[in-house]
CSV table of C-alpha atoms and ligand atoms in Angstrom, one decimal:
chain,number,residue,atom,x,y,z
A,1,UNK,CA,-53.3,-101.7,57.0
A,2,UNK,CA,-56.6,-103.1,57.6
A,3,UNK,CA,-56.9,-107.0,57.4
A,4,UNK,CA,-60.3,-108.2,56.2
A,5,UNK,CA,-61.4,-111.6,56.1
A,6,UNK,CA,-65.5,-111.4,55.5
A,7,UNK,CA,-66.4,-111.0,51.8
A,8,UNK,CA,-69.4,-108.8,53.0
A,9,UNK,CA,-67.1,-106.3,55.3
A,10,UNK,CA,-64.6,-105.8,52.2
A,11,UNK,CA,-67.7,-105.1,50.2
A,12,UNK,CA,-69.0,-102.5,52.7
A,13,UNK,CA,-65.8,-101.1,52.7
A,14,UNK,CA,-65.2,-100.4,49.4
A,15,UNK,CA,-68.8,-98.9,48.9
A,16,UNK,CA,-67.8,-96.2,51.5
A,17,UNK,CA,-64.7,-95.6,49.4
A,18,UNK,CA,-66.3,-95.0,46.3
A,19,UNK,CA,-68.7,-92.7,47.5
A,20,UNK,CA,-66.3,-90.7,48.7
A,21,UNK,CA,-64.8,-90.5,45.6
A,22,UNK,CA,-61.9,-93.0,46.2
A,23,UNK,CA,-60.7,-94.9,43.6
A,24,UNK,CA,-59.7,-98.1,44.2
A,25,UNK,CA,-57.1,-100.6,42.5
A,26,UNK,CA,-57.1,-104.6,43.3
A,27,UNK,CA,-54.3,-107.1,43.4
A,28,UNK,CA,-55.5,-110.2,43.2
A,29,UNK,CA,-52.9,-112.8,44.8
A,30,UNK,CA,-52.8,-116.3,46.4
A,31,UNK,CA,-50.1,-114.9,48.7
A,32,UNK,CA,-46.6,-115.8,49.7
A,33,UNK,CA,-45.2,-112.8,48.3
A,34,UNK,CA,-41.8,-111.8,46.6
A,35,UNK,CA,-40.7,-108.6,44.6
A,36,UNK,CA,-43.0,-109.6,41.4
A,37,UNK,CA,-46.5,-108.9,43.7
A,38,UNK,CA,-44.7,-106.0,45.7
A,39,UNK,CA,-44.2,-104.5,42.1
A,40,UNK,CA,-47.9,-104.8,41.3
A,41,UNK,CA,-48.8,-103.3,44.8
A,42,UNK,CA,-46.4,-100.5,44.4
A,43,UNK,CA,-47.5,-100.0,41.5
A,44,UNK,CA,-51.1,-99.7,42.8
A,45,UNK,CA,-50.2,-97.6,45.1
A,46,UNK,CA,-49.2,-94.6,42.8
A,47,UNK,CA,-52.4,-95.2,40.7
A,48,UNK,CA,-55.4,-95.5,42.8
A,49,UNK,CA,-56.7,-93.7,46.2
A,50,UNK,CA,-56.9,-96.9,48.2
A,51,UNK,CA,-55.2,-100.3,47.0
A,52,UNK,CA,-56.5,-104.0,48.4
A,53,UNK,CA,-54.9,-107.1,48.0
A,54,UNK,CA,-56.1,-110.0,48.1
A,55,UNK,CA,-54.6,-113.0,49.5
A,56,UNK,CA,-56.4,-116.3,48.7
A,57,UNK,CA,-54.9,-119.7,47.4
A,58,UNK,CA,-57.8,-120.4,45.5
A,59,UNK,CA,-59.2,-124.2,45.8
A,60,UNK,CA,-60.4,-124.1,42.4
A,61,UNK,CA,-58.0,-123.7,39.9
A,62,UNK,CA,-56.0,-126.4,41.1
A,63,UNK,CA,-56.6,-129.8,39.6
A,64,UNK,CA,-57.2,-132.9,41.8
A,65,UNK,CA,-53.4,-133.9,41.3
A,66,UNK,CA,-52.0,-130.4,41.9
A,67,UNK,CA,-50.1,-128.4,44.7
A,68,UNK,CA,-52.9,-126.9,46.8
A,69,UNK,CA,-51.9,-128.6,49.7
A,70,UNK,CA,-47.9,-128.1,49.5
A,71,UNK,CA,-48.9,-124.5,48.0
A,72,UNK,CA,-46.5,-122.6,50.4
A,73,UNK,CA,-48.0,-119.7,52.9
A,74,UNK,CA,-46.6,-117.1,55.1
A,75,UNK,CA,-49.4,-115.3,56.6
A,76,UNK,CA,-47.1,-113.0,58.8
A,77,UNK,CA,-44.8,-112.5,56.2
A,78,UNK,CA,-47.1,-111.4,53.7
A,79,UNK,CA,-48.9,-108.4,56.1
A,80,UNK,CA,-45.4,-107.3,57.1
A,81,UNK,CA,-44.9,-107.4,53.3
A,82,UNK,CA,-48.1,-105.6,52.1
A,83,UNK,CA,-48.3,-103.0,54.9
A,84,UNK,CA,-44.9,-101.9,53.9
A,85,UNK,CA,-46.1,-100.8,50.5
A,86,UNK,CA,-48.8,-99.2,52.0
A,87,UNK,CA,-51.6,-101.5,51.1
A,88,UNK,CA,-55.0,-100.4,52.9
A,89,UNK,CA,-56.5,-103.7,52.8
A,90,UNK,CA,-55.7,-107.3,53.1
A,91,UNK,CA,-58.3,-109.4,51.8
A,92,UNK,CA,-57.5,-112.6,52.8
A,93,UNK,CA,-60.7,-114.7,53.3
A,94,UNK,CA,-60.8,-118.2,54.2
A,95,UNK,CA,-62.1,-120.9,51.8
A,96,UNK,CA,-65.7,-121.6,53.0
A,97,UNK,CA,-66.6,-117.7,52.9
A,98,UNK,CA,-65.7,-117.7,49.2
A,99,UNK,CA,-67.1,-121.0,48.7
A,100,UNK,CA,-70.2,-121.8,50.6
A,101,UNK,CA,-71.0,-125.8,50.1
A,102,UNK,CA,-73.6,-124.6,48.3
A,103,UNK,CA,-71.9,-122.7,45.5
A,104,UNK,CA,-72.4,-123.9,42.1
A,105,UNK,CA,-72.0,-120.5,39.6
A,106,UNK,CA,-69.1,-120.9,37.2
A,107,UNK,CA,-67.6,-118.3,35.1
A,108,UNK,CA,-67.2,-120.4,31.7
A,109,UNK,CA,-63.5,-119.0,31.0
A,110,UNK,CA,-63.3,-117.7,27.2
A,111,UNK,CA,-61.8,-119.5,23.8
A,112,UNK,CA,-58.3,-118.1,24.4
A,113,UNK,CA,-57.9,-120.6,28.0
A,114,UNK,CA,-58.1,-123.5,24.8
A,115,UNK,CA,-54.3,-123.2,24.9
A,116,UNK,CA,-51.0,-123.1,27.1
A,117,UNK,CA,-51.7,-123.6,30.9
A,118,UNK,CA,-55.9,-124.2,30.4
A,119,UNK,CA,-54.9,-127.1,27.6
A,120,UNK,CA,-52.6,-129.1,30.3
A,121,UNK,CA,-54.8,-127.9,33.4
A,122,UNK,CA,-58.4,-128.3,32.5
A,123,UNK,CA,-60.8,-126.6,34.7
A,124,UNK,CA,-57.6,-124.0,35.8
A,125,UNK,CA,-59.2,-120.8,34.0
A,126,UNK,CA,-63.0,-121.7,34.9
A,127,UNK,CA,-61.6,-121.3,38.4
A,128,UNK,CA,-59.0,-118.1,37.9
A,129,UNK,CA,-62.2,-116.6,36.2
A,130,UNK,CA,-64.6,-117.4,39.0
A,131,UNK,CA,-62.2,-116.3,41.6
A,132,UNK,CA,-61.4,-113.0,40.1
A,133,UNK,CA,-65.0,-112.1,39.1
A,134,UNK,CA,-65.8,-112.3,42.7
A,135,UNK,CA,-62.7,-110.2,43.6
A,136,UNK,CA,-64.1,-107.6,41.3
A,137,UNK,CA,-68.1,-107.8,42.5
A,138,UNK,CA,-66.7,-107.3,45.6
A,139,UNK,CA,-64.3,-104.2,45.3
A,140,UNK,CA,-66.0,-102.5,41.9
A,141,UNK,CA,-62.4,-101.2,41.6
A,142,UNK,CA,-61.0,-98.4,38.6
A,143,UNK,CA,-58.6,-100.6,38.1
A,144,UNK,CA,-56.8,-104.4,38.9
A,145,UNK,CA,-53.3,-105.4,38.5
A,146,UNK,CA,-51.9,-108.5,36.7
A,147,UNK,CA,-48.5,-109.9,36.5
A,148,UNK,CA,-47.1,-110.3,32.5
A,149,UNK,CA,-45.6,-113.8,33.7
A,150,UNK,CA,-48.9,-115.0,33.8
A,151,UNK,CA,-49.7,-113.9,30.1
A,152,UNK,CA,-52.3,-116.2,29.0
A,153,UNK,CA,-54.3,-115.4,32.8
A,154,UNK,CA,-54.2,-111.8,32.2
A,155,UNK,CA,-55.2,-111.8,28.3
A,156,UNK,CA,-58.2,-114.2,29.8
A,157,UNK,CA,-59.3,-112.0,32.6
A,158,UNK,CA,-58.8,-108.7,30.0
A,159,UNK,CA,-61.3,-110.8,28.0
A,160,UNK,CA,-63.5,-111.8,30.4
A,161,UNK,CA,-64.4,-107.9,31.7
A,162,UNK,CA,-64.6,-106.9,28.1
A,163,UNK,CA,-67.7,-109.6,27.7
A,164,UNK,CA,-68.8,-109.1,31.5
A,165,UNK,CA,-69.2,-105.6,31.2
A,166,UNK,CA,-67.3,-105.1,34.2
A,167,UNK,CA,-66.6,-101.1,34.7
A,168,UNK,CA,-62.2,-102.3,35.8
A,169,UNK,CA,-59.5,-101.3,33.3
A,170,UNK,CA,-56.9,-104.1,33.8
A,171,UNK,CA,-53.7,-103.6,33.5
A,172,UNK,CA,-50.6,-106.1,33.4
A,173,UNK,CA,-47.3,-105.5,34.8
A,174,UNK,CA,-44.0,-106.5,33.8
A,175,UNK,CA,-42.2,-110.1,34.8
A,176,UNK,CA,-39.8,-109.5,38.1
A,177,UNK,CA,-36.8,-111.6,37.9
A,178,UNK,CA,-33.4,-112.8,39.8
A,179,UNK,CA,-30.7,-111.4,39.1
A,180,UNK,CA,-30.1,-115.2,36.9
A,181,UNK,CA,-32.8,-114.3,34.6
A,182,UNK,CA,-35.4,-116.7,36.8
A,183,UNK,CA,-38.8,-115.2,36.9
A,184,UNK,CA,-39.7,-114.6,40.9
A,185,UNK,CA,-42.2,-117.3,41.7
A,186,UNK,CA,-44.2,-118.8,44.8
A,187,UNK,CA,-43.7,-121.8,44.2
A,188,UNK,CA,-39.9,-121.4,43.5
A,189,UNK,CA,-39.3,-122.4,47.3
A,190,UNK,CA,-40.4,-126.0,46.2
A,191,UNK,CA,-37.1,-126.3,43.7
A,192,UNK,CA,-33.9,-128.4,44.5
A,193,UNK,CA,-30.7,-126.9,45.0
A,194,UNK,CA,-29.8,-128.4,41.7
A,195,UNK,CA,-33.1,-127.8,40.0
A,196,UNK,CA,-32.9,-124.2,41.2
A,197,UNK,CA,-28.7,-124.3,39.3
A,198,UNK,CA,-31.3,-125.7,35.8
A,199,UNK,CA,-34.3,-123.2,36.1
A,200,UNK,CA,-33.0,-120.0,34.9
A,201,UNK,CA,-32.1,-121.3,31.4
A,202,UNK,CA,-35.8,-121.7,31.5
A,203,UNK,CA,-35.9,-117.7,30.7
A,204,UNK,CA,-32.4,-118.1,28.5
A,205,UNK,CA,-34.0,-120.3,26.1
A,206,UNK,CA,-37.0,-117.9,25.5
A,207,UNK,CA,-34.8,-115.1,25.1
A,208,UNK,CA,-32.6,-117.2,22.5
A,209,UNK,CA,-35.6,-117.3,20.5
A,210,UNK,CA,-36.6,-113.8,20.9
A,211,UNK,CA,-33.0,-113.3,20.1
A,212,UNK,CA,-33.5,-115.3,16.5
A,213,UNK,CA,-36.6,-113.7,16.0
A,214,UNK,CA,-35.4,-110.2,16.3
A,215,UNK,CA,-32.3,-111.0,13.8
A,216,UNK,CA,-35.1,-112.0,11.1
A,217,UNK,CA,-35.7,-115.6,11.7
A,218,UNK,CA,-39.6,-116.6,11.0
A,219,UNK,CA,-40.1,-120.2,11.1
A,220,UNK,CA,-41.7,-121.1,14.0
A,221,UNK,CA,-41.0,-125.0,14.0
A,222,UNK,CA,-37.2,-124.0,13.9
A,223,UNK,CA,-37.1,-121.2,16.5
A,224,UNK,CA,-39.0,-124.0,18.7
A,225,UNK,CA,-36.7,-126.7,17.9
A,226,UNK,CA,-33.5,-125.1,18.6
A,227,UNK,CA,-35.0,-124.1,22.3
A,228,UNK,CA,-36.1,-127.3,22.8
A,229,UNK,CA,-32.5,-128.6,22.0
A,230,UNK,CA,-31.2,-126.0,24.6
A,231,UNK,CA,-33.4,-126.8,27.5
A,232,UNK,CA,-32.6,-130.5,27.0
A,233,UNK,CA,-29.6,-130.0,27.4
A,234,UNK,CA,-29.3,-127.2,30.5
A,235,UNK,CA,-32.7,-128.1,32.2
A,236,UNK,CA,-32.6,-132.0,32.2
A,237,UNK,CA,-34.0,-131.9,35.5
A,238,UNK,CA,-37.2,-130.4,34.1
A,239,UNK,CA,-39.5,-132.2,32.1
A,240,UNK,CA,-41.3,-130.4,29.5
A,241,UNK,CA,-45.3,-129.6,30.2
A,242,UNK,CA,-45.6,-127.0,26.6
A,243,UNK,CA,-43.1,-124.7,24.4
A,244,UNK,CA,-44.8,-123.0,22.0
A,245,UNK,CA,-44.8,-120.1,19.8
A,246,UNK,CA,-48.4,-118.3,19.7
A,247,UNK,CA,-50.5,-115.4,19.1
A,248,UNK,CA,-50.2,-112.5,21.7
A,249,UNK,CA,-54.0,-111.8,21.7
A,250,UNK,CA,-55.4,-115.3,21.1
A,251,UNK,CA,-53.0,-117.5,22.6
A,252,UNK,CA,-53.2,-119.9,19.7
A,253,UNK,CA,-50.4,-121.5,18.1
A,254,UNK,CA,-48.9,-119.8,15.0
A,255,UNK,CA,-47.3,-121.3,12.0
A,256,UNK,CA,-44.9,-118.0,10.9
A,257,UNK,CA,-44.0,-115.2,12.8
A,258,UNK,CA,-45.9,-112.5,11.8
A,259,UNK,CA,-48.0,-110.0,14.0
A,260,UNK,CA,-46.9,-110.1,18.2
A,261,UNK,CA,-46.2,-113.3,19.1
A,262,UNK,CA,-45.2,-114.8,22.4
A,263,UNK,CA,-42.8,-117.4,23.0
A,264,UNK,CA,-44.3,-119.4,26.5
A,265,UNK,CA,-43.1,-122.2,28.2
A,266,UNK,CA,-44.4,-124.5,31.1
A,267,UNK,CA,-41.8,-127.1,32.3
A,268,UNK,CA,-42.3,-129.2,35.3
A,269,UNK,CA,-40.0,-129.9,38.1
A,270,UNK,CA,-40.0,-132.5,40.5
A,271,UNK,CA,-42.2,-130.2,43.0
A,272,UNK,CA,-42.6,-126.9,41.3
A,273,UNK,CA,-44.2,-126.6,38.0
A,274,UNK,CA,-43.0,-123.3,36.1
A,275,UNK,CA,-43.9,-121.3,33.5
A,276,UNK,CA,-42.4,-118.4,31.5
A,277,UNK,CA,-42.7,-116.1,28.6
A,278,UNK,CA,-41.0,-113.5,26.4
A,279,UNK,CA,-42.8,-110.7,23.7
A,280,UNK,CA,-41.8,-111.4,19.9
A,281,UNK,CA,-41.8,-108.1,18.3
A,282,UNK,CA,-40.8,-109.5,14.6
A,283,UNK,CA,-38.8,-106.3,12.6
A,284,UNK,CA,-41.0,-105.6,9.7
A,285,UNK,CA,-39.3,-107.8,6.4
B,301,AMP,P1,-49.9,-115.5,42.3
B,301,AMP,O1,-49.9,-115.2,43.7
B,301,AMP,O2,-48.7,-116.3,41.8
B,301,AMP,O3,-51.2,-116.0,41.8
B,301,AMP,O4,-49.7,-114.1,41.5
B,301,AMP,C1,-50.5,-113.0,41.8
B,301,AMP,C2,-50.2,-111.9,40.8
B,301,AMP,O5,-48.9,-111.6,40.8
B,301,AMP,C3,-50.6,-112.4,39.4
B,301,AMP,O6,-51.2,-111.3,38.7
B,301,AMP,C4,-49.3,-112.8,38.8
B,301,AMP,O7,-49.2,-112.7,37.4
B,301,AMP,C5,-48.4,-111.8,39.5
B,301,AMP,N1,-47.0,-112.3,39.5
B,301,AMP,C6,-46.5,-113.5,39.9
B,301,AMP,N2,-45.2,-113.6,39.7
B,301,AMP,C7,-44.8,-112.4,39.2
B,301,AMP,C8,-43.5,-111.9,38.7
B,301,AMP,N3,-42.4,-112.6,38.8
B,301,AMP,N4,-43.5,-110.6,38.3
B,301,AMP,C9,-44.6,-109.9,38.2
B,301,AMP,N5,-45.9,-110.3,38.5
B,301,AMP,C10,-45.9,-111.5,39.0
């Protein structure tokens, strides 16, 4: 496996590859991996000639009060990690070669980053778009690989190609879990012992509603009460950032189940903010 750090080699790179008639698939990551980005890179692996990774904690979708500092990193870790699932390239460029101080182009992230995580961290999808349009201009790949837990990031950057005009099918991958239910994180490192015990009734709670939904139940402000009764009471440690039932494409609220909705949740910990969500398929009345 070939480590890259300079935007302009990976470029070069992945030019040659595509003359030759490679095709190419992209994982875009900010690193410290666990199963949930091995998935996506194995997954890669059996779709495309050559697969890159990328590995960059991206300075700008984190807000001023936010984790980019504490954001945890294991360089050596990660290659051992990436090279095992026979990744070709580690992209993993430092800031100021993404960034120049000069940089000013923003990708205005669309109406769907309105809700969920872009309502509660303004200025988070403007940065996840920027990023991964880069990622893309400089790898042209068939295809780039998205993780489900991050629902509302991958219906953005599906949308965001689709008005772009960018020639890369994206496709997202399901949510890797512990064996407790407790969707495999980054920044689960930066839980408690005890707040570690709470977090999988994070994913419980979702799946109770998914559970209620499934046996015919279609009022939304109930199915969100009831969860929000549960987590009270087996996640005190976790303070509530958003619970909310909404709609799978748009990511905006609904009122009554109806087409696919999603359940998704955000709850913060005292150093470890973590979010979650489950598909509503409602049986048909
Ligand atoms: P991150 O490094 O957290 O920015 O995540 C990089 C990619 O891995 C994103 O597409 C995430 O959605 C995906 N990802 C993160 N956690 C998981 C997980 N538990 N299962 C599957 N994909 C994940």
């Amino acid at each position: 496996m070939e480590i890259v750090s300079s935007p302009e080699a990976l470029q070069k790179l992945c030019w040659s590859w595509r003359l030759q008639g490679e095709s190419i698939a992209l994982v875009p990551t900010m690193g410290y991996f666990h199963e949930g980005h091995v998935s996506l890179m194995r997954w890669g692996r059996e779709q495309a000639d050559k697969v890159v990774a990328s590995l960059f904690v991206n300075p700008t979708q984190f807000g001023p009060n936010e984790d980019l500092g504490s954001y945890p990193r294991d360089m050596e870790r990660d290659k051992a990690l990436a090279a095992e699932q026979g990744v070709d390239v580690l992209f993993a460029p430092p800031s100021e070669a993404m960034y120049t101080p000069d940089h000013s182009t923003w990708v205005i992230s669309p109406e769907i980053s309105k809700h969920l995580c872009g309502a509660s961290r303004p200025g988070h999808f403007k940065g996840v778009c920027t990023i991964v349009a880069k990622l893309l201009l400089l790898t042209l790949p068939s295809l780039a690989i998205f993780g489900e837990k991050d629902r509302q990031q991958l219906a953005i950057v599906t949308q965001m190609v689709r008005d772009l005009n960018i020639p890369t099918r994206i496709v997202g991958r399901p949510t890797a879990r512990e064996s407790d239910g407790l969707a495999l994180s980054s920044r689960n490192v930066n839980l408690s012992e005890q707040e570690r015990a709470q977090a999988p009734f994070l994913y419980k709670g979702l799946k109770q509603i998914q559970s209620m939904a499934k046996r015919g139940e279609r009022n939304v402000s109930l199915l969100l009460r009831v969860a929000d009764e549960f987590l009270a009471q087996n996640m005190p440690l976790g303070a509530k950032d958003y619970l909310e039932i909404v709609d799978a494409r748009t990511m905006a609220p609904v009122v009554m189940l109806k087409e696919e909705s999603v359940i998704a949740a955000a709850y913060k910990f005292s150093r470890a903010r973590l979010i979650d969500n489950v598909l509503i398929q409602p049986t048909s009345p």
